[in-house]
Coordinates of C-alpha atoms in Angstrom, one line a residue:
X1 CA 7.6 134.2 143.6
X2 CA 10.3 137.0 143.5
X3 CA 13.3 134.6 142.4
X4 CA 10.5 133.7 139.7
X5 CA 9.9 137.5 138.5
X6 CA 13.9 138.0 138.6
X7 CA 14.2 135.2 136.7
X8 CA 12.3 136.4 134.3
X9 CA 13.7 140.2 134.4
X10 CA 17.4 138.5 133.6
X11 CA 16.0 135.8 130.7
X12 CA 14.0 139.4 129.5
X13 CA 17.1 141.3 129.7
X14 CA 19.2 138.6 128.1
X15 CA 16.6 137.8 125.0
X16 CA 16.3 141.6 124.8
X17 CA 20.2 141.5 123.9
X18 CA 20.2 138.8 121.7
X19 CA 20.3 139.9 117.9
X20 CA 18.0 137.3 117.5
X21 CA 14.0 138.3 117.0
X22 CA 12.1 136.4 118.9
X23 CA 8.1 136.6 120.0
X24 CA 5.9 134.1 122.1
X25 CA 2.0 134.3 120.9
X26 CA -0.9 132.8 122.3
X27 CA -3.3 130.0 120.5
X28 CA -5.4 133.2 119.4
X29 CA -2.4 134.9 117.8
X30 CA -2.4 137.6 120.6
X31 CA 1.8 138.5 121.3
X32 CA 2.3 138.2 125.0
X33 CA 6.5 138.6 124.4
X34 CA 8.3 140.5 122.2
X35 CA 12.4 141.2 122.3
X36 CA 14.3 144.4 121.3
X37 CA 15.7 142.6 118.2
X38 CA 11.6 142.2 117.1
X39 CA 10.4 145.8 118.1
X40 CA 13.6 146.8 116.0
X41 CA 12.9 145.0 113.0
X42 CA 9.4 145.8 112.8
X43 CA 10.0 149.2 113.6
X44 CA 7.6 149.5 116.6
X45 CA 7.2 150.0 120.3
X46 CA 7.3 147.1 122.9
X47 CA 3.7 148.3 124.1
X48 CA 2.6 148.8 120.3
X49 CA 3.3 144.9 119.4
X50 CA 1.8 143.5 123.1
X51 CA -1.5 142.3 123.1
X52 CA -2.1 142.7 119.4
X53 CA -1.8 139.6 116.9
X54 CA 1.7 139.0 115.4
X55 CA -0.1 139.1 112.3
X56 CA -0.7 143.1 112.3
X57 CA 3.1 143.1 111.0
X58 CA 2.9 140.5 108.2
X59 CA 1.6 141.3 104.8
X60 CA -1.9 139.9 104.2
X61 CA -0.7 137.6 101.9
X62 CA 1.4 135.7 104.4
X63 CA -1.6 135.6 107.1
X64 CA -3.0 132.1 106.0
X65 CA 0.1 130.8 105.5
X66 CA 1.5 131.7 108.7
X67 CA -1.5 130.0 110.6
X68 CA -1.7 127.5 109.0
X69 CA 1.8 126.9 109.8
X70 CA 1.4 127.3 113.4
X71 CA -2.0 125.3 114.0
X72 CA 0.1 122.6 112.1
X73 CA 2.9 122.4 114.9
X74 CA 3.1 119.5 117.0
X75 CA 4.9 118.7 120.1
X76 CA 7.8 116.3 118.2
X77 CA 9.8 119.0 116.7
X78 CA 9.8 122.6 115.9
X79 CA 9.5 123.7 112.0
X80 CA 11.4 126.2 109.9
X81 CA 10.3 128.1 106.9
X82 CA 11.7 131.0 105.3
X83 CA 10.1 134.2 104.2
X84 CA 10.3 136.6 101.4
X85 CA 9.4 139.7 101.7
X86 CA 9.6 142.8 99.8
X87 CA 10.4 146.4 101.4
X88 CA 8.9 149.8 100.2
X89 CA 12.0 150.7 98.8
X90 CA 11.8 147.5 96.6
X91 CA 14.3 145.4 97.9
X92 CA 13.8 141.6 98.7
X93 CA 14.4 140.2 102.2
X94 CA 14.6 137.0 103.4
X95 CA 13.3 135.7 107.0
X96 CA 14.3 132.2 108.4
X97 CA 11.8 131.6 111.3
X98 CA 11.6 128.7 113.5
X99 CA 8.5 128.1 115.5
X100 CA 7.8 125.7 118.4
X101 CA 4.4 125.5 120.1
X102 CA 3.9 124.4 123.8
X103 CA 1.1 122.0 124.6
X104 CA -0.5 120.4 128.0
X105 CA -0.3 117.1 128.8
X106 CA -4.0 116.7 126.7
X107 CA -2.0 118.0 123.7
X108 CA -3.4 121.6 123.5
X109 CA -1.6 124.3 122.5
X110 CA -0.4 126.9 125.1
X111 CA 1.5 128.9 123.3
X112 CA 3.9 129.1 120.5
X113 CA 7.5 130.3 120.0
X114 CA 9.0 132.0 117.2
X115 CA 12.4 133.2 116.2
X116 CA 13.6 134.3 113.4
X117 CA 16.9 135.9 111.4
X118 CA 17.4 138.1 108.2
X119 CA 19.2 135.4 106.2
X120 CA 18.6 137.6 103.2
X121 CA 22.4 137.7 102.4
X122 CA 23.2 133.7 102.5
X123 CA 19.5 133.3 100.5
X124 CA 21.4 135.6 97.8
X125 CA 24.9 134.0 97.7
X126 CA 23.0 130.0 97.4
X127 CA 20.7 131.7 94.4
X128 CA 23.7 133.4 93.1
X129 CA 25.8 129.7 93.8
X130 CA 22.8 127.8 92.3
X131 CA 23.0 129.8 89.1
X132 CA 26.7 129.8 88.9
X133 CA 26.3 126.3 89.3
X134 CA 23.7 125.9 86.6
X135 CA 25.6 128.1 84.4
X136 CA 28.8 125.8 84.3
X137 CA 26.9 122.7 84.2
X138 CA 25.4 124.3 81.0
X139 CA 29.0 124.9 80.1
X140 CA 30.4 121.4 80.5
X141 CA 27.6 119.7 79.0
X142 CA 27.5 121.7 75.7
X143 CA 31.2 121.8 75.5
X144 CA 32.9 119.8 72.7
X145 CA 35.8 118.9 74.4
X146 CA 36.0 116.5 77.3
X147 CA 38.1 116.9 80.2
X148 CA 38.1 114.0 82.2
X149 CA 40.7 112.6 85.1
X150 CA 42.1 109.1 86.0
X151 CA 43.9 106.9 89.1
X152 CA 47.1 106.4 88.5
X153 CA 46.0 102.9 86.9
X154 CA 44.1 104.7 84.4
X155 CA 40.7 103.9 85.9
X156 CA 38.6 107.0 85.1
X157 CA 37.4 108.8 87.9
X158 CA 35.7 111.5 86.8
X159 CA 34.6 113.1 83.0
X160 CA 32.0 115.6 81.4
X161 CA 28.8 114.8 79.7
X162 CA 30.5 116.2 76.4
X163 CA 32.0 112.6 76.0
X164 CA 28.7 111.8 74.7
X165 CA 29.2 114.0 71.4
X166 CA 32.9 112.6 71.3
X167 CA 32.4 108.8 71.6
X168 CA 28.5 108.3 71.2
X169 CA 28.5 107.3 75.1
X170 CA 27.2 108.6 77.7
X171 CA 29.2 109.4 80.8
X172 CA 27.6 107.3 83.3
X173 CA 28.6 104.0 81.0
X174 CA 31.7 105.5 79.6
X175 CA 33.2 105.7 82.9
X176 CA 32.2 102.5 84.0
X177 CA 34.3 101.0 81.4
X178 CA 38.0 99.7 81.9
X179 CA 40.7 101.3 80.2
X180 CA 41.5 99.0 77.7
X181 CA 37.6 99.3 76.3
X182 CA 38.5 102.7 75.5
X183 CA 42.2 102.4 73.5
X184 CA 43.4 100.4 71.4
X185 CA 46.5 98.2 71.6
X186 CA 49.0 100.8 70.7
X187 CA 47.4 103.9 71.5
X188 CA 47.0 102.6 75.3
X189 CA 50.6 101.5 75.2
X190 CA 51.5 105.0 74.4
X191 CA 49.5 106.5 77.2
X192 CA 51.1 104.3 79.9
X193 CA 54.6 105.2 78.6
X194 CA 53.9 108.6 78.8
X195 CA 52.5 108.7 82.6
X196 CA 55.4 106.5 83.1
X197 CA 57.6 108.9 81.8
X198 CA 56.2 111.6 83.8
X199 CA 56.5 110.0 86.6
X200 CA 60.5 109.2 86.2
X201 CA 60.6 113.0 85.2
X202 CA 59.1 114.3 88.4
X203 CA 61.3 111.9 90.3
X204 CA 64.5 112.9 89.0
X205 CA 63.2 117.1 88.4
X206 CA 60.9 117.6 91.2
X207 CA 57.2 118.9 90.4
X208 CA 56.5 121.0 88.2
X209 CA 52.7 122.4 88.1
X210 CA 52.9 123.5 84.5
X211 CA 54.0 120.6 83.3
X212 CA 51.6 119.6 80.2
X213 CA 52.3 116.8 77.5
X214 CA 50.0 116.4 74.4
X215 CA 49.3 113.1 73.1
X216 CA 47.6 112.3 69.4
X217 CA 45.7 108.4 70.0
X218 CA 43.3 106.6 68.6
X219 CA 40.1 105.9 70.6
X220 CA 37.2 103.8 70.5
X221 CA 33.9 105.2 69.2
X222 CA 30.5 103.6 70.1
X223 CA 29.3 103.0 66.5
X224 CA 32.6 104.5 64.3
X225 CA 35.3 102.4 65.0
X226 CA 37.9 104.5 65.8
X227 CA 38.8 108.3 65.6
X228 CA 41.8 110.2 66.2
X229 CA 42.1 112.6 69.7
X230 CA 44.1 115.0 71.0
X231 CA 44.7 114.9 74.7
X232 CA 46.6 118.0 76.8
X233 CA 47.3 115.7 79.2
X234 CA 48.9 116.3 83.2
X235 CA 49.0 115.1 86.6
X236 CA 45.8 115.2 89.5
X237 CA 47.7 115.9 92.7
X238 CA 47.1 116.1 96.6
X239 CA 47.4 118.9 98.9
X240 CA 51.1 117.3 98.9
X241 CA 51.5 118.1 95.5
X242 CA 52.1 114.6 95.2
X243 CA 50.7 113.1 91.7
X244 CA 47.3 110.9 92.6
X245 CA 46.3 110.7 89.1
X246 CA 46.0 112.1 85.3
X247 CA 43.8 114.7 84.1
X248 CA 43.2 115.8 80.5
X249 CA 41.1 117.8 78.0
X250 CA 40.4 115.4 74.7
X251 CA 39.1 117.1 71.0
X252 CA 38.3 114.7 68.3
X253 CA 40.6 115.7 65.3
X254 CA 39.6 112.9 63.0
X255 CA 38.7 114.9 60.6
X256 CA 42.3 117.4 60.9
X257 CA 43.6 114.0 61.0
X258 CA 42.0 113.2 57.3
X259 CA 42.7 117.1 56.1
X260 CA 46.7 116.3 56.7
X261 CA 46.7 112.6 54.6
X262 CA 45.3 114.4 52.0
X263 CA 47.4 116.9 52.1
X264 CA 49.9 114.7 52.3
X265 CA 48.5 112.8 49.2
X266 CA 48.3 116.3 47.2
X267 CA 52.2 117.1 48.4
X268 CA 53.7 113.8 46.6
X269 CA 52.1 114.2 43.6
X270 CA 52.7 118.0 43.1
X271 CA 56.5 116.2 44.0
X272 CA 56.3 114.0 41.4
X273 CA 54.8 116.5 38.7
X274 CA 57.7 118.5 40.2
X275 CA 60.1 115.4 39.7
X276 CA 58.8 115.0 36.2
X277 CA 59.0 118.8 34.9
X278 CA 62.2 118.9 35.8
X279 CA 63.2 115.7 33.8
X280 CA 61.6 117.0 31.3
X281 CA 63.2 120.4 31.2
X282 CA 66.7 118.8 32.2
X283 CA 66.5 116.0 29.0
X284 CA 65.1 119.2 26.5
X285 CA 67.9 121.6 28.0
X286 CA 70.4 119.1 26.6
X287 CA 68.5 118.7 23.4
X288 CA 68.8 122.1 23.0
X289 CA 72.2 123.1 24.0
X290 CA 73.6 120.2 21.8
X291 CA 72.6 121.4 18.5
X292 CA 73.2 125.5 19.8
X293 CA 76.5 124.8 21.0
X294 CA 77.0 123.4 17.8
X295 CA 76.0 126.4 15.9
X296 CA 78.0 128.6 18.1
X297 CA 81.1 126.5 16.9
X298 CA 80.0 127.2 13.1
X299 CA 80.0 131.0 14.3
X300 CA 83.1 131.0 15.4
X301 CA 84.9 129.0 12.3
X302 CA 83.0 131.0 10.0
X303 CA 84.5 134.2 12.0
X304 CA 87.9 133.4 11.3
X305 CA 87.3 133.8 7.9
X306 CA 87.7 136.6 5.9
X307 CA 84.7 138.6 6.1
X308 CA 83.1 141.7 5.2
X309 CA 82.3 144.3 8.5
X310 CA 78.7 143.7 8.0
X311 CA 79.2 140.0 7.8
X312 CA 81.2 140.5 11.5
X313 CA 78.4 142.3 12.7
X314 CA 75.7 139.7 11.6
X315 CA 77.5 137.0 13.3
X316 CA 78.6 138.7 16.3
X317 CA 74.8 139.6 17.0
X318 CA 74.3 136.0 16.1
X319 CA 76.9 134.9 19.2
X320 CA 75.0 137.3 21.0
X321 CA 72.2 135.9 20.8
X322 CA 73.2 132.4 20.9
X323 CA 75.0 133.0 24.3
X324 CA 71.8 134.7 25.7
X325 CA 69.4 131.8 24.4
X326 CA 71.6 129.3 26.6
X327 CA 71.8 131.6 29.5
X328 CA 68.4 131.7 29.5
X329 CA 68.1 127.7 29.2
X330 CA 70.5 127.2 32.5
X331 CA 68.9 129.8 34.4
X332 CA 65.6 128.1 33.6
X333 CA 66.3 124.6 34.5
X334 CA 68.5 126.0 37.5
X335 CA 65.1 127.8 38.8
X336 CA 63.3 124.0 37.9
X337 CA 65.6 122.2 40.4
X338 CA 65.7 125.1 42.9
X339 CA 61.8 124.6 42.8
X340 CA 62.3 120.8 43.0
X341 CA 64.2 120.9 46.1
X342 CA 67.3 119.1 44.0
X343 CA 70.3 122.0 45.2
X344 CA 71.6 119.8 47.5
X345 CA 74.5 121.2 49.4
X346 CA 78.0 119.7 49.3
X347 CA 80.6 120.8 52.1
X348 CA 84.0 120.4 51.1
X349 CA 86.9 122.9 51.8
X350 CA 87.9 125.6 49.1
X351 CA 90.2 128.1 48.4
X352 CA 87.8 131.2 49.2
X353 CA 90.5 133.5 47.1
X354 CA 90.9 131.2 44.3
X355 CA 87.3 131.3 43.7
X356 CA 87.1 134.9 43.5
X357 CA 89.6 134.6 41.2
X358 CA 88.1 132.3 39.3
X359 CA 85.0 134.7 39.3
X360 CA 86.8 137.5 38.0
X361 CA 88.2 135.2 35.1
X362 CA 84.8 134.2 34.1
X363 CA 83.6 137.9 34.2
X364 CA 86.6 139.3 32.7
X365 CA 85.6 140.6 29.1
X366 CA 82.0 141.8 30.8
X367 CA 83.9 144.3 32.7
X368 CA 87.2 145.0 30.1
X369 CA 84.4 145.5 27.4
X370 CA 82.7 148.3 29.5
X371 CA 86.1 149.6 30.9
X372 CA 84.5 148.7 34.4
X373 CA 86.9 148.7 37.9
X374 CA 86.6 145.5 39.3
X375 CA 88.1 145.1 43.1
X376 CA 87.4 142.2 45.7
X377 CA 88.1 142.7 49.3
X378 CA 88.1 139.8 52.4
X379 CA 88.3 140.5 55.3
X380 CA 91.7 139.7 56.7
X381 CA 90.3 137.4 59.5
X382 CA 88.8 135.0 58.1
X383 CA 91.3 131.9 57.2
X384 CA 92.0 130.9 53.2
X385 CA 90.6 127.5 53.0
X386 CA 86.7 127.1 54.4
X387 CA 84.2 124.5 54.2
X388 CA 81.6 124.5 52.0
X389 CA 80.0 124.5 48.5
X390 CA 81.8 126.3 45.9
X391 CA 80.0 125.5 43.4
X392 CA 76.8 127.2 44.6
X393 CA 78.5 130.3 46.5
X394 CA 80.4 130.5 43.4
X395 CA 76.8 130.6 41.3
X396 CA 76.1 133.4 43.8
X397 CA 79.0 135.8 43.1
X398 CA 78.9 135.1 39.5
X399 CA 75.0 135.9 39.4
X400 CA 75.1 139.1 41.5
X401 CA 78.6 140.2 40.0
X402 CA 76.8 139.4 36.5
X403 CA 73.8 141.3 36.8
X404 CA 76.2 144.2 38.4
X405 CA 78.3 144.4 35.3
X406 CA 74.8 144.2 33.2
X407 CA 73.7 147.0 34.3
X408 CA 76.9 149.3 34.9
X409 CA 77.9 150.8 31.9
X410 CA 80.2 153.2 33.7
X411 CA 82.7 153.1 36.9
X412 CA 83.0 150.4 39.0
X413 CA 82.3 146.9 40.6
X414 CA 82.9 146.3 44.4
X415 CA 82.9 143.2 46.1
X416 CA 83.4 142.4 50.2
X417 CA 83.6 139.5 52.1
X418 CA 83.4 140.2 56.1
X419 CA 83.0 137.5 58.9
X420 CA 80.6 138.6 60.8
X421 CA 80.4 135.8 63.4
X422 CA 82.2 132.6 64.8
X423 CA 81.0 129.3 65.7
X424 CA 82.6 126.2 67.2
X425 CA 82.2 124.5 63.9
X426 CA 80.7 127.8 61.3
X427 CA 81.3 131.1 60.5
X428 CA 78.6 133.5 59.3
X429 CA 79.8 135.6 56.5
X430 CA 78.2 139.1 55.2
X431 CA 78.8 139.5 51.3
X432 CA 78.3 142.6 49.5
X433 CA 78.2 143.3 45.9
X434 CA 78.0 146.6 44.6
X435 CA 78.0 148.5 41.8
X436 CA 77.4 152.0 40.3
X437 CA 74.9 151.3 37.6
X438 CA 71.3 152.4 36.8
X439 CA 70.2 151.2 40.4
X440 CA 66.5 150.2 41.1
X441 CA 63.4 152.0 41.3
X442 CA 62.2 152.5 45.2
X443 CA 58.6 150.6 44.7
X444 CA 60.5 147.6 42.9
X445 CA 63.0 146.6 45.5
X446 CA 60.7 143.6 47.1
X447 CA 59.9 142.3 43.8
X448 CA 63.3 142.1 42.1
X449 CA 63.8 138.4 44.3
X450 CA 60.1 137.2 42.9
X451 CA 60.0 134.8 39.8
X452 CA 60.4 136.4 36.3
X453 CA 60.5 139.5 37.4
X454 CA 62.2 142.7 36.0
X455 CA 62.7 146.1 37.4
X456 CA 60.3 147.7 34.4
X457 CA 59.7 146.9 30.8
X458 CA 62.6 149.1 29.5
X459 CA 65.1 146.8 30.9
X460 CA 63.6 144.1 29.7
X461 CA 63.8 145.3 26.5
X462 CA 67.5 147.4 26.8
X463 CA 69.6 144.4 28.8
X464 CA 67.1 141.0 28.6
X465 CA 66.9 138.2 30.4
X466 CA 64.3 136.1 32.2
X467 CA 64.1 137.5 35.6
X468 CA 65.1 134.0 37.5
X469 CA 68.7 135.0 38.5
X470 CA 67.7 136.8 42.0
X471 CA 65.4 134.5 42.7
X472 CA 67.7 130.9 41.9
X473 CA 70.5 133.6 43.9
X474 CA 67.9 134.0 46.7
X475 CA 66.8 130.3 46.9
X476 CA 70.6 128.9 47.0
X477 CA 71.4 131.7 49.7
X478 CA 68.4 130.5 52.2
X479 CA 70.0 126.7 51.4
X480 CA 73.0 128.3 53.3
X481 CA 71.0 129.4 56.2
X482 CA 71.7 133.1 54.4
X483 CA 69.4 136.0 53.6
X484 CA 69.9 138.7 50.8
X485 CA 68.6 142.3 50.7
X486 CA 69.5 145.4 48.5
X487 CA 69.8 148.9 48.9
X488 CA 69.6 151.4 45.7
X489 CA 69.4 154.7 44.9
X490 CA 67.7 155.2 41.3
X491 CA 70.8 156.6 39.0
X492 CA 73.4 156.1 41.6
X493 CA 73.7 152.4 41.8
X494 CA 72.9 149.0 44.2
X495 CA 74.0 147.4 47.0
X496 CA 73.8 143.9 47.1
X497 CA 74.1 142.1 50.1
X498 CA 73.8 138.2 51.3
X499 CA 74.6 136.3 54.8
X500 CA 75.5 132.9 54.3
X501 CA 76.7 130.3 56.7
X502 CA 80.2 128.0 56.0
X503 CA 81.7 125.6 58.0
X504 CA 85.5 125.7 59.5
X505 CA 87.7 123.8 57.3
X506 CA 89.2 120.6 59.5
X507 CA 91.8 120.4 56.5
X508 CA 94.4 122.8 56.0
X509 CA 95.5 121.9 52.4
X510 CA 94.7 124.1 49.5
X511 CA 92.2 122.5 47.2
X512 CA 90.1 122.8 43.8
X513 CA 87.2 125.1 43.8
X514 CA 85.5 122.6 41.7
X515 CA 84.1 119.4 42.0

């Protein structure tokens, strides 16, 4: 009998150390065994909780349910339930308790067993898991793209209930389906040569995790044929890091697929009215100049005659006028090809002094007429003959060396030619052309490149022209993988300047300029 009472005093003293709570009740409900852990969490005395019915520390609410949970027990197998239970302070608790009743060998009840554990934080973190889950489950079913993955044979393994807005299937039949039910002929063909590609890659390179590829295919749609996907496509690997499969997000871009063939459609025809405006405008140039050039001869027989000074004034203004009417008609049907895309560049080597020279023989009576300085400088580094085309870096200088002498009516022209960097096959060259004429308004400098534009209606009216010389002089400079700027003070004068790319001459001899 004493080894049974200390027994009992060590299983006491071990239960009352368990963090555990645990409580053994009689048929009646009456508690004959309560642990620390119990009195703790119920905040009461051992001798309070003895003798009295477990239900004294339940909510009313719970009472039925708790007995009938208990009078339900059985010998077979003890039964868990959890409990929720709100405190005074408002916050929700959860209980786990399993109970376990002990019966004769007639099958009544003894007495029952009942332990139980605040499992209030894992209750939380499945809710808060359950939701999460919920949430992205929401996600991937109303998500339009699809990310699904493969085997390395391309069986699909896996892939989001979105592929029912893609393909008009859902996922349980889509990925059921083999591979070539999905893509056509070519379109699968490319998608094997790609993860075969990848696969050579990481072979020869080693992994690389952010390795992505994107893939535009064709794919099979339930009851349209075909549409057009894109696919970020990349490799499924094991804790190895070795590739196991493919993985991908797909977006149906049919219709951005549509938007570019129209787009496409649009471009050649505005090519072809392009094409066929500047036709036009090259056939009525040449009916024009014809007859004008024509009349200009007449003018100049008629001026060797011998006329009265009013008569030399009427036919110099004539000239004038003449001269500035086919101006205008080259700088317009220069601006129609620039616009056409027709300035095709042609590299051959040139005398980079002779054409200045030519230049300054062009320009000549401009600048003698106005009792203008005229001075060109290159830079002693860079070699005499270069590769490129003349013809279009000499429609440059004359255009910007033009306007300059235009609009100077006193003191100088400069001109300098600096290599500013060296390739293996190029050299960049910096150009600047600068004068001391009326110079340009501050609020006008970003406009002065723009079609037909003028720096204010006075010029137009004091010097003329059409306003397409900058802009032709622009569009030829960004042919040579150039840009031009300007700098001007108002009064003082402007500083034109342009970058434009030539190519090392691989011939040393001196050639034409021309062509």
């Amino acid at each position: 009998m004493n080894k049974i009472t200390s027994r009992n005093k060590k299983f006491n003293v071990l239960m009352d150390d368990f963090p555990v709570m645990i409580c053994e009740f009689l048929p009646d409900t009456t508690l004959t065994y309560v642990n620390r852990a119990y009195c703790c969490y119920f905040n009461k005395r051992q001798e309070e909780l003895l003798g009295k019915s477990f239900l004294q520390v339940l909510p009313k609410s719970l009472h039925e349910e708790a007995k009938k949970t208990f009078f339900s027990l059985t010998p077979e197998a003890p039964v868990s339930v959890h409990i929720q239970k709100t405190e005074r302070n408002g916050e929700v608790k959860w209980e786990e308790w399993r109970d376990r009743g002990f019966f004769d060998d007639e099958g009544n009840a003894i007495k029952y067993q009942s332990a139980a554990i605040d499992v209030t934080d894992r209750i939380n973190a499945e809710i808060m898991l359950k939701k999460q889950k919920e949430k992205y489950q929401q996600i991937l079913e109303n998500m339009t793209d699809v990310i699904w993955q493969t085997d390395l044979k391309l069986n699909l393994t896996f892939i989001t209930p979105s592929v029912y807005r893609l393909i008009g299937e859902k996922g349980e039949e889509h990925i059921r389906k083999p591979i070539e039910s999905i893509f056509p002929p070519e379109s699968l063909e490319i998608l094997k040569k790609t993860l075969e590609e990848e696969l050579m890659r990481e072979n020869t390179l080693g992994i690389d995790y952010n390795r992505t590829r994107l893939l535009e295919l064709q794919q099979f749609h339930k009851s349209k044929g075909c549409i057009w996907v894109s696919m970020h496509i990349s490799f499924v690997r094991n804790k190895q890091g070795v590739p196991i499969g493919l993985q991908g997000v797909s977006r149906d871009i049919s219709e951005t697929k549509k938007m570019q063939e129209e787009l496409l459609i649009a471009k050649k025809k505005a090519e072809n009215a392009i094409e066929v405006k500047s036709r036009f405008l090259a056939n009525m140039s040449h009916e024009i100049r014809t007859p004008l050039n024509g009349i200009l001869g007449m003018l100049q027989l008629l001026e060797m005659e011998d006329l009265k000074d009013e008569q030399k004034e009427i036919i110099e203004l004539a000239k004038k006028s003449g001269s500035n009417l086919i101006q205008l008609i080259n700088e317009v049907l220069d601006f129609s090809k620039a616009e056409a895309g027709k300035k095709d560049m042609f590299r051959k080597p040139f005398n980079l002094k002779n054409l200045m020279k030519e230049i300054e023989t062009i320009l000549i009576p401009e600048i003698l007429s106005k009792d203008l300085d005229f001075q060109v400088e290159i830079s002693e580094d860079l070699p005499e003959v270069i590769e490129g085309d003349s013809l279009r870096l000499k429609q440059v200088f004359t255009n910007l060396v033009h306007n300059a002498v235009k609009f100077t009516d006193d003191g100088r022209i400069d001109v300098k030619i600096d290599k500013v960097m060296e390739r293996d096959e190029t050299y960049l060259l910096k150009c600047l052309v600068k004068d001391t004429g009326i110079g340009i308004p501050e609020t006008k400098k970003e406009q002065i490149f723009d079609v037909f534009s003028q720096a204010n209606e006075i010029i137009f009216e004091k010097y003329g022209g059409a306003g397409l010389g900058l802009s032709i002089t622009k569009k030829i400079i960004e042919d040579m993988n150039g840009t031009i700027w300007v700098e001007s003070m108002e009064g003082e004068g402007s500083w034109f300047y342009f970058t434009c790319e030539v190519n090392k001459s691989k011939d040393g001899r001196m050639l034409d300029t021309t062509y």
